[in-house]
Amino acid sequence: MASLARQTPLFRRSCLSASRSPMQVMAFHASAKKQILPPLPQVIHGTTNDAVEVPKTHATEGSYHWTFERIISAGLVPLTLAPFAAGSLNPTMDAILCSALILHSHIGFQAMVIDYFPQRRVPKTRAGLMWLLRGFTLATAVGLYEFETNDVGITEALKRIWKA
Amino acid sequence: MNSASPVAVAMGRNMQIRPATSAANLADPTKILPQQRLNRPVAPHLTIYRPQVTWVLSSLNRITGFALSGSLYLFASAYLVAPLFGWHLESASLAAAFGALPLIAKVLIKSTVALPFTFHSLNGIRHLMWDLGRGLTNQQVIKTGWTVVGLSVVSALAIAFM
């Protein structure tokens, strides 16, 4: 019985904490241990002599993506100011504004998924969220198309609600 | 080269004995370092930084963007499925519902919607300016940051009382 108890880690820990009480043993690191992002399993891939992997070039990534992003952002400036100047937007301009907003939003959400759900940490969550985002973007695009064709359009609707 | 003398070699005293005192009974010695690394403290997060207009506005830019785009996505998706659930999200119904609210609620809701919009729009222009390589010194970033804060509050109030 005694030998069995000595083998149990829990019993051993309780003995340690009991003997520790007069002089508290502090951890070496004073900062609180917050396991927001616990470290991943420590593994080493390859050797020190492996060349750094050069990512494949892609027509919609890197600098092209950056430029595309800025063109949409810059385009949103006059599209946002126009309704304030003109009071509202005609259906074509409203559709352009909606398209730009969807693209801008989609890119923004993508950036958030990329930033907060790293590939090497949560690959499945990231892939799932990317598909969820695509689904939501599609639903938003179709929903806004319906709103533009069956209702009065986003700017006019906002104006009517605002003046209500 | 082993510098043991010929006598020591002849007497068999050239053997060095190094007692293994650390974890001799561990199954896989290569796991010792990974196990220690798993117990390392995680680096402190945003709370250790002094709040400054530079990074606080950067965070707010993303938060307001998320809120604005999230609202757009939720509304458009809800409008799409509204007929299935019998929701009334047409502009006429929304305008009527909003019009029925008391004035203070109207102003509060308008301000709550307008402030993220004005901030994200004006800060977006600040970002586009940076993308052109202008206003990138710390002093300029602080100055334009506070300018954006002031302008977005003023314009949000102006829009709220429109």
CSV table of C-alpha atoms in Angstrom, one decimal:
chain,number,residue,atom,x,y,z
A,1,MET,CA,0.0,0.0,0.0
A,2,ALA,CA,2.7,2.4,1.0
A,3,SER,CA,4.8,1.6,-2.1
A,4,LEU,CA,1.7,2.1,-4.3
A,5,ALA,CA,1.1,5.5,-2.8
A,6,ARG,CA,4.7,6.5,-3.4
A,7,GLN,CA,4.3,5.7,-7.1
A,8,THR,CA,1.3,7.9,-7.6
A,9,PRO,CA,2.3,11.3,-9.0
A,10,LEU,CA,-0.7,13.0,-7.3
A,11,PHE,CA,0.4,11.8,-3.9
A,12,ARG,CA,4.0,12.9,-4.6
A,13,ARG,CA,2.8,16.4,-5.6
A,14,SER,CA,0.7,16.7,-2.4
A,15,CYS,CA,3.7,15.8,-0.3
A,16,LEU,CA,5.8,18.4,-2.1
A,17,SER,CA,3.3,21.2,-1.7
A,18,ALA,CA,2.9,20.3,2.0
A,19,SER,CA,6.7,20.5,2.6
A,20,ARG,CA,6.8,23.7,0.5
A,21,SER,CA,4.5,25.7,2.7
A,22,PRO,CA,6.9,27.5,5.1
A,23,MET,CA,9.1,28.9,2.2
A,24,GLN,CA,7.1,29.5,-1.0
A,25,VAL,CA,9.0,28.4,-4.1
A,26,MET,CA,8.4,30.9,-6.9
A,27,ALA,CA,8.6,30.2,-10.6
A,28,PHE,CA,11.7,31.6,-12.3
A,29,HIS,CA,9.6,33.6,-14.8
A,30,ALA,CA,7.6,36.3,-12.9
A,31,SER,CA,5.1,36.9,-15.7
A,32,ALA,CA,1.8,35.0,-15.6
A,33,LYS,CA,1.6,32.0,-17.8
A,34,LYS,CA,-1.3,32.7,-20.2
A,35,GLN,CA,-1.9,29.8,-22.6
A,36,ILE,CA,-3.6,31.9,-25.3
A,37,LEU,CA,-1.4,30.3,-27.9
A,38,PRO,CA,0.3,27.2,-26.4
A,39,PRO,CA,3.5,26.3,-28.2
A,40,LEU,CA,3.2,23.8,-31.0
A,41,PRO,CA,5.0,20.4,-30.8
A,42,GLN,CA,8.7,21.2,-31.2
A,43,VAL,CA,9.8,19.6,-34.4
A,44,ILE,CA,12.6,20.3,-36.8
A,45,HIS,CA,11.9,20.0,-40.5
A,46,GLY,CA,14.9,19.3,-42.8
A,47,THR,CA,18.4,20.3,-42.0
A,48,THR,CA,20.4,23.5,-41.6
A,49,ASN,CA,21.7,23.1,-45.2
A,50,ASP,CA,18.3,23.2,-46.9
A,51,ALA,CA,17.7,26.3,-49.1
A,52,VAL,CA,14.9,28.6,-48.1
A,53,GLU,CA,11.7,27.6,-50.0
A,54,VAL,CA,10.8,30.2,-52.6
A,55,PRO,CA,7.0,30.5,-52.8
A,56,LYS,CA,5.4,30.0,-56.2
A,57,THR,CA,4.5,33.2,-58.0
A,58,HIS,CA,0.8,33.7,-58.6
A,59,ALA,CA,-1.0,36.2,-60.7
A,60,THR,CA,-3.5,37.1,-58.0
A,61,GLU,CA,-1.1,37.2,-55.0
A,62,GLY,CA,1.8,39.3,-53.8
A,63,SER,CA,2.3,42.7,-55.4
A,64,TYR,CA,-0.6,42.2,-57.8
A,65,HIS,CA,-2.9,41.5,-54.9
A,66,TRP,CA,-1.6,44.6,-53.1
A,67,THR,CA,-2.2,46.8,-56.1
A,68,PHE,CA,-5.7,45.4,-56.7
A,69,GLU,CA,-6.5,46.0,-53.1
A,70,ARG,CA,-5.4,49.7,-53.3
A,71,ILE,CA,-7.3,50.3,-56.5
A,72,ILE,CA,-10.5,49.1,-54.8
A,73,SER,CA,-9.8,51.2,-51.7
A,74,ALA,CA,-9.0,54.3,-53.7
A,75,GLY,CA,-12.0,53.7,-55.9
A,76,LEU,CA,-14.2,53.6,-52.8
A,77,VAL,CA,-13.3,57.2,-51.9
A,78,PRO,CA,-15.2,58.9,-54.7
A,79,LEU,CA,-18.0,56.2,-54.5
A,80,THR,CA,-18.4,57.0,-50.8
A,81,LEU,CA,-18.4,60.8,-51.3
A,82,ALA,CA,-20.7,60.8,-54.4
A,83,PRO,CA,-23.9,60.0,-52.5
A,84,PHE,CA,-23.2,62.8,-50.0
A,85,ALA,CA,-22.7,65.3,-52.8
A,86,ALA,CA,-25.5,64.1,-55.1
A,87,GLY,CA,-28.0,63.0,-52.4
A,88,SER,CA,-28.2,59.5,-53.8
A,89,LEU,CA,-26.7,57.2,-56.5
A,90,ASN,CA,-28.2,56.0,-59.8
A,91,PRO,CA,-28.7,52.2,-60.0
A,92,THR,CA,-25.5,51.7,-62.0
A,93,MET,CA,-23.3,53.6,-59.6
A,94,ASP,CA,-25.0,51.9,-56.7
A,95,ALA,CA,-24.2,48.5,-58.2
A,96,ILE,CA,-20.6,49.6,-58.7
A,97,LEU,CA,-20.4,50.7,-55.1
A,98,CYS,CA,-21.9,47.4,-53.9
A,99,SER,CA,-19.4,45.4,-56.0
A,100,ALA,CA,-16.5,47.4,-54.6
A,101,LEU,CA,-17.7,47.1,-51.1
A,102,ILE,CA,-18.0,43.3,-51.5
A,103,LEU,CA,-14.5,43.0,-52.9
A,104,HIS,CA,-13.1,45.3,-50.2
A,105,SER,CA,-14.9,43.4,-47.5
A,106,HIS,CA,-13.9,40.0,-48.8
A,107,ILE,CA,-10.2,41.0,-49.0
A,108,GLY,CA,-10.5,42.4,-45.5
A,109,PHE,CA,-12.0,39.3,-44.0
A,110,GLN,CA,-9.4,37.2,-45.8
A,111,ALA,CA,-6.6,39.2,-44.2
A,112,MET,CA,-8.2,38.6,-40.8
A,113,VAL,CA,-8.4,34.9,-41.3
A,114,ILE,CA,-4.8,34.8,-42.5
A,115,ASP,CA,-3.6,36.9,-39.5
A,116,TYR,CA,-5.5,35.1,-36.7
A,117,PHE,CA,-5.7,31.5,-38.0
A,118,PRO,CA,-2.1,30.6,-39.1
A,119,GLN,CA,-1.7,27.8,-41.5
A,120,ARG,CA,0.8,25.9,-39.4
A,121,ARG,CA,-1.3,26.2,-36.2
A,122,VAL,CA,-4.9,25.6,-37.3
A,123,PRO,CA,-4.9,24.5,-40.9
A,124,LYS,CA,-8.4,23.0,-40.8
A,125,THR,CA,-10.0,25.9,-39.0
A,126,ARG,CA,-8.4,28.2,-41.5
A,127,ALA,CA,-9.6,26.3,-44.5
A,128,GLY,CA,-13.1,26.0,-43.0
A,129,LEU,CA,-13.2,29.8,-42.3
A,130,MET,CA,-12.1,30.5,-45.8
A,131,TRP,CA,-14.9,28.5,-47.2
A,132,LEU,CA,-17.4,30.0,-44.8
A,133,LEU,CA,-16.2,33.4,-46.0
A,134,ARG,CA,-16.6,32.5,-49.6
A,135,GLY,CA,-20.1,31.3,-48.9
A,136,PHE,CA,-21.0,34.5,-47.0
A,137,THR,CA,-19.5,36.6,-49.8
A,138,LEU,CA,-21.5,34.8,-52.4
A,139,ALA,CA,-24.7,35.1,-50.2
A,140,THR,CA,-24.0,38.8,-49.8
A,141,ALA,CA,-23.4,39.4,-53.5
A,142,VAL,CA,-26.7,37.6,-54.4
A,143,GLY,CA,-28.5,39.3,-51.5
A,144,LEU,CA,-27.3,42.8,-52.6
A,145,TYR,CA,-28.2,41.9,-56.2
A,146,GLU,CA,-31.7,41.1,-55.0
A,147,PHE,CA,-31.8,44.3,-53.0
A,148,GLU,CA,-30.6,46.4,-56.0
A,149,THR,CA,-33.1,44.8,-58.4
A,150,ASN,CA,-36.2,44.4,-56.1
A,151,ASP,CA,-35.7,47.3,-53.8
A,152,VAL,CA,-34.4,50.9,-54.0
A,153,GLY,CA,-30.6,50.2,-53.7
A,154,ILE,CA,-28.2,50.6,-50.8
A,155,THR,CA,-27.6,54.4,-50.9
A,156,GLU,CA,-31.3,55.3,-51.4
A,157,ALA,CA,-32.4,52.8,-48.7
A,158,LEU,CA,-29.9,54.2,-46.2
A,159,LYS,CA,-31.1,57.7,-47.1
A,160,ARG,CA,-34.7,56.8,-46.6
A,161,ILE,CA,-34.0,55.1,-43.2
A,162,TRP,CA,-31.8,58.1,-42.2
A,163,LYS,CA,-34.5,60.6,-43.0
A,164,ALA,CA,-37.3,58.5,-41.4
B,1,MET,CA,44.9,12.7,-30.1
B,2,ASN,CA,44.7,10.8,-26.8
B,3,SER,CA,47.5,12.0,-24.6
B,4,ALA,CA,47.3,9.0,-22.2
B,5,SER,CA,50.8,7.7,-21.4
B,6,PRO,CA,51.9,4.3,-22.7
B,7,VAL,CA,51.9,3.0,-19.1
B,8,ALA,CA,48.4,4.1,-18.6
B,9,VAL,CA,47.3,2.4,-21.8
B,10,ALA,CA,49.2,-0.8,-20.8
B,11,MET,CA,47.5,-0.8,-17.4
B,12,GLY,CA,44.1,-0.2,-18.9
B,13,ARG,CA,43.7,3.2,-17.1
B,14,ASN,CA,43.2,5.2,-20.2
B,15,MET,CA,39.4,4.8,-20.1
B,16,GLN,CA,37.4,7.9,-19.1
B,17,ILE,CA,34.3,7.3,-17.1
B,18,ARG,CA,31.5,9.9,-17.5
B,19,PRO,CA,28.6,9.1,-15.2
B,20,ALA,CA,25.3,9.9,-16.9
B,21,THR,CA,23.4,11.8,-14.1
B,22,SER,CA,20.7,13.3,-16.2
B,23,ALA,CA,17.6,11.3,-17.1
B,24,ALA,CA,19.2,8.0,-17.7
B,25,ASN,CA,15.9,6.2,-17.6
B,26,LEU,CA,14.1,8.5,-20.2
B,27,ALA,CA,12.9,6.5,-23.1
B,28,ASP,CA,13.9,9.1,-25.8
B,29,PRO,CA,16.6,11.6,-24.9
B,30,THR,CA,15.8,13.7,-27.9
B,31,LYS,CA,12.4,14.6,-26.3
B,32,ILE,CA,14.1,16.4,-23.3
B,33,LEU,CA,14.5,19.8,-25.1
B,34,PRO,CA,11.1,19.7,-26.8
B,35,GLN,CA,9.5,19.0,-23.4
B,36,GLN,CA,11.3,21.9,-21.8
B,37,ARG,CA,10.3,24.2,-24.6
B,38,LEU,CA,6.6,23.4,-24.1
B,39,ASN,CA,6.9,24.7,-20.5
B,40,ARG,CA,8.3,28.1,-21.6
B,41,PRO,CA,6.1,31.1,-20.7
B,42,VAL,CA,4.2,32.6,-23.6
B,43,ALA,CA,5.3,36.2,-24.5
B,44,PRO,CA,3.1,38.9,-23.1
B,45,HIS,CA,0.4,40.3,-25.4
B,46,LEU,CA,-0.8,43.8,-26.2
B,47,THR,CA,-1.3,44.6,-22.5
B,48,ILE,CA,2.4,45.3,-22.1
B,49,TYR,CA,2.5,48.1,-24.6
B,50,ARG,CA,1.7,51.7,-23.6
B,51,PRO,CA,-1.5,52.8,-25.4
B,52,GLN,CA,-0.4,55.1,-28.3
B,53,VAL,CA,-2.5,56.7,-31.0
B,54,THR,CA,-0.4,54.8,-33.6
B,55,TRP,CA,-1.3,51.2,-32.8
B,56,VAL,CA,-4.7,51.9,-31.1
B,57,LEU,CA,-6.0,53.5,-34.4
B,58,SER,CA,-4.5,50.6,-36.3
B,59,SER,CA,-6.5,48.2,-34.2
B,60,LEU,CA,-9.6,50.4,-34.5
B,61,ASN,CA,-9.3,50.4,-38.3
B,62,ARG,CA,-9.6,46.7,-38.4
B,63,ILE,CA,-12.3,46.5,-35.7
B,64,THR,CA,-14.4,49.2,-37.5
B,65,GLY,CA,-13.8,47.5,-40.8
B,66,PHE,CA,-14.9,44.2,-39.4
B,67,ALA,CA,-18.0,45.8,-37.9
B,68,LEU,CA,-19.0,47.6,-41.1
B,69,SER,CA,-18.4,44.8,-43.5
B,70,GLY,CA,-19.9,42.3,-41.0
B,71,SER,CA,-23.1,44.4,-40.9
B,72,LEU,CA,-23.2,44.6,-44.7
B,73,TYR,CA,-22.7,40.8,-44.9
B,74,LEU,CA,-25.3,40.0,-42.3
B,75,PHE,CA,-27.9,42.4,-43.8
B,76,ALA,CA,-27.4,41.2,-47.4
B,77,SER,CA,-27.4,37.5,-46.4
B,78,ALA,CA,-30.5,38.1,-44.2
B,79,TYR,CA,-32.2,39.9,-47.0
B,80,LEU,CA,-31.5,37.0,-49.3
B,81,VAL,CA,-33.1,34.4,-46.9
B,82,ALA,CA,-35.8,36.8,-45.6
B,83,PRO,CA,-38.6,35.3,-47.7
B,84,LEU,CA,-37.9,31.9,-46.3
B,85,PHE,CA,-38.4,33.1,-42.7
B,86,GLY,CA,-41.0,35.8,-43.4
B,87,TRP,CA,-38.7,38.6,-42.3
B,88,HIS,CA,-39.4,42.1,-43.5
B,89,LEU,CA,-36.1,43.7,-44.5
B,90,GLU,CA,-37.4,45.8,-47.4
B,91,SER,CA,-36.3,49.5,-47.2
B,92,ALA,CA,-39.9,50.6,-46.6
B,93,SER,CA,-40.3,48.3,-43.6
B,94,LEU,CA,-36.9,49.3,-42.2
B,95,ALA,CA,-37.6,53.0,-42.7
B,96,ALA,CA,-41.0,52.7,-41.0
B,97,ALA,CA,-39.5,50.8,-38.1
B,98,PHE,CA,-36.7,53.3,-37.7
B,99,GLY,CA,-39.1,56.3,-38.0
B,100,ALA,CA,-41.2,54.9,-35.1
B,101,LEU,CA,-38.2,55.2,-32.7
B,102,PRO,CA,-37.9,58.1,-30.3
B,103,LEU,CA,-35.5,60.9,-31.4
B,104,ILE,CA,-32.8,60.1,-28.8
B,105,ALA,CA,-32.7,56.5,-30.0
B,106,LYS,CA,-32.5,57.7,-33.6
B,107,VAL,CA,-29.5,59.9,-32.9
B,108,LEU,CA,-27.8,57.3,-30.8
B,109,ILE,CA,-28.2,54.6,-33.5
B,110,LYS,CA,-27.1,57.0,-36.2
B,111,SER,CA,-24.0,58.0,-34.3
B,112,THR,CA,-23.1,54.4,-33.5
B,113,VAL,CA,-23.3,53.6,-37.2
B,114,ALA,CA,-21.8,56.8,-38.5
B,115,LEU,CA,-18.6,56.9,-36.3
B,116,PRO,CA,-17.1,53.5,-37.4
B,117,PHE,CA,-18.0,54.5,-41.0
B,118,THR,CA,-16.4,58.0,-40.9
B,119,PHE,CA,-13.4,56.7,-38.9
B,120,HIS,CA,-12.7,53.8,-41.3
B,121,SER,CA,-13.2,56.0,-44.4
B,122,LEU,CA,-10.9,58.8,-43.2
B,123,ASN,CA,-8.3,56.4,-41.8
B,124,GLY,CA,-8.5,54.6,-45.1
B,125,ILE,CA,-7.4,57.8,-46.8
B,126,ARG,CA,-4.5,57.9,-44.3
B,127,HIS,CA,-3.5,54.4,-45.3
B,128,LEU,CA,-3.6,55.3,-49.0
B,129,MET,CA,-1.4,58.3,-48.2
B,130,TRP,CA,1.1,55.9,-46.5
B,131,ASP,CA,0.9,53.6,-49.6
B,132,LEU,CA,2.2,56.5,-51.7
B,133,GLY,CA,5.1,56.8,-49.2
B,134,ARG,CA,3.9,60.0,-47.6
B,135,GLY,CA,3.6,60.9,-43.9
B,136,LEU,CA,5.5,57.9,-42.6
B,137,THR,CA,7.5,59.5,-39.8
B,138,ASN,CA,6.4,58.8,-36.3
B,139,GLN,CA,5.5,62.5,-35.7
B,140,GLN,CA,3.4,62.7,-38.8
B,141,VAL,CA,1.7,59.4,-38.0
B,142,ILE,CA,0.7,60.8,-34.6
B,143,LYS,CA,-0.4,64.1,-36.1
B,144,THR,CA,-2.5,62.6,-38.9
B,145,GLY,CA,-3.9,60.0,-36.4
B,146,TRP,CA,-5.3,62.7,-34.1
B,147,THR,CA,-6.5,64.6,-37.1
B,148,VAL,CA,-8.5,61.5,-38.2
B,149,VAL,CA,-9.9,61.1,-34.7
B,150,GLY,CA,-11.1,64.7,-34.6
B,151,LEU,CA,-12.5,64.7,-38.1
B,152,SER,CA,-14.3,61.4,-37.7
B,153,VAL,CA,-16.0,62.5,-34.5
B,154,VAL,CA,-17.1,65.8,-36.0
B,155,SER,CA,-18.3,64.3,-39.3
B,156,ALA,CA,-20.0,61.4,-37.5
B,157,LEU,CA,-22.0,63.9,-35.4
B,158,ALA,CA,-22.8,65.9,-38.5
B,159,ILE,CA,-24.1,62.8,-40.3
B,160,ALA,CA,-26.0,61.7,-37.2
B,161,PHE,CA,-27.9,65.0,-37.1
B,162,MET,CA,-28.5,64.9,-40.9
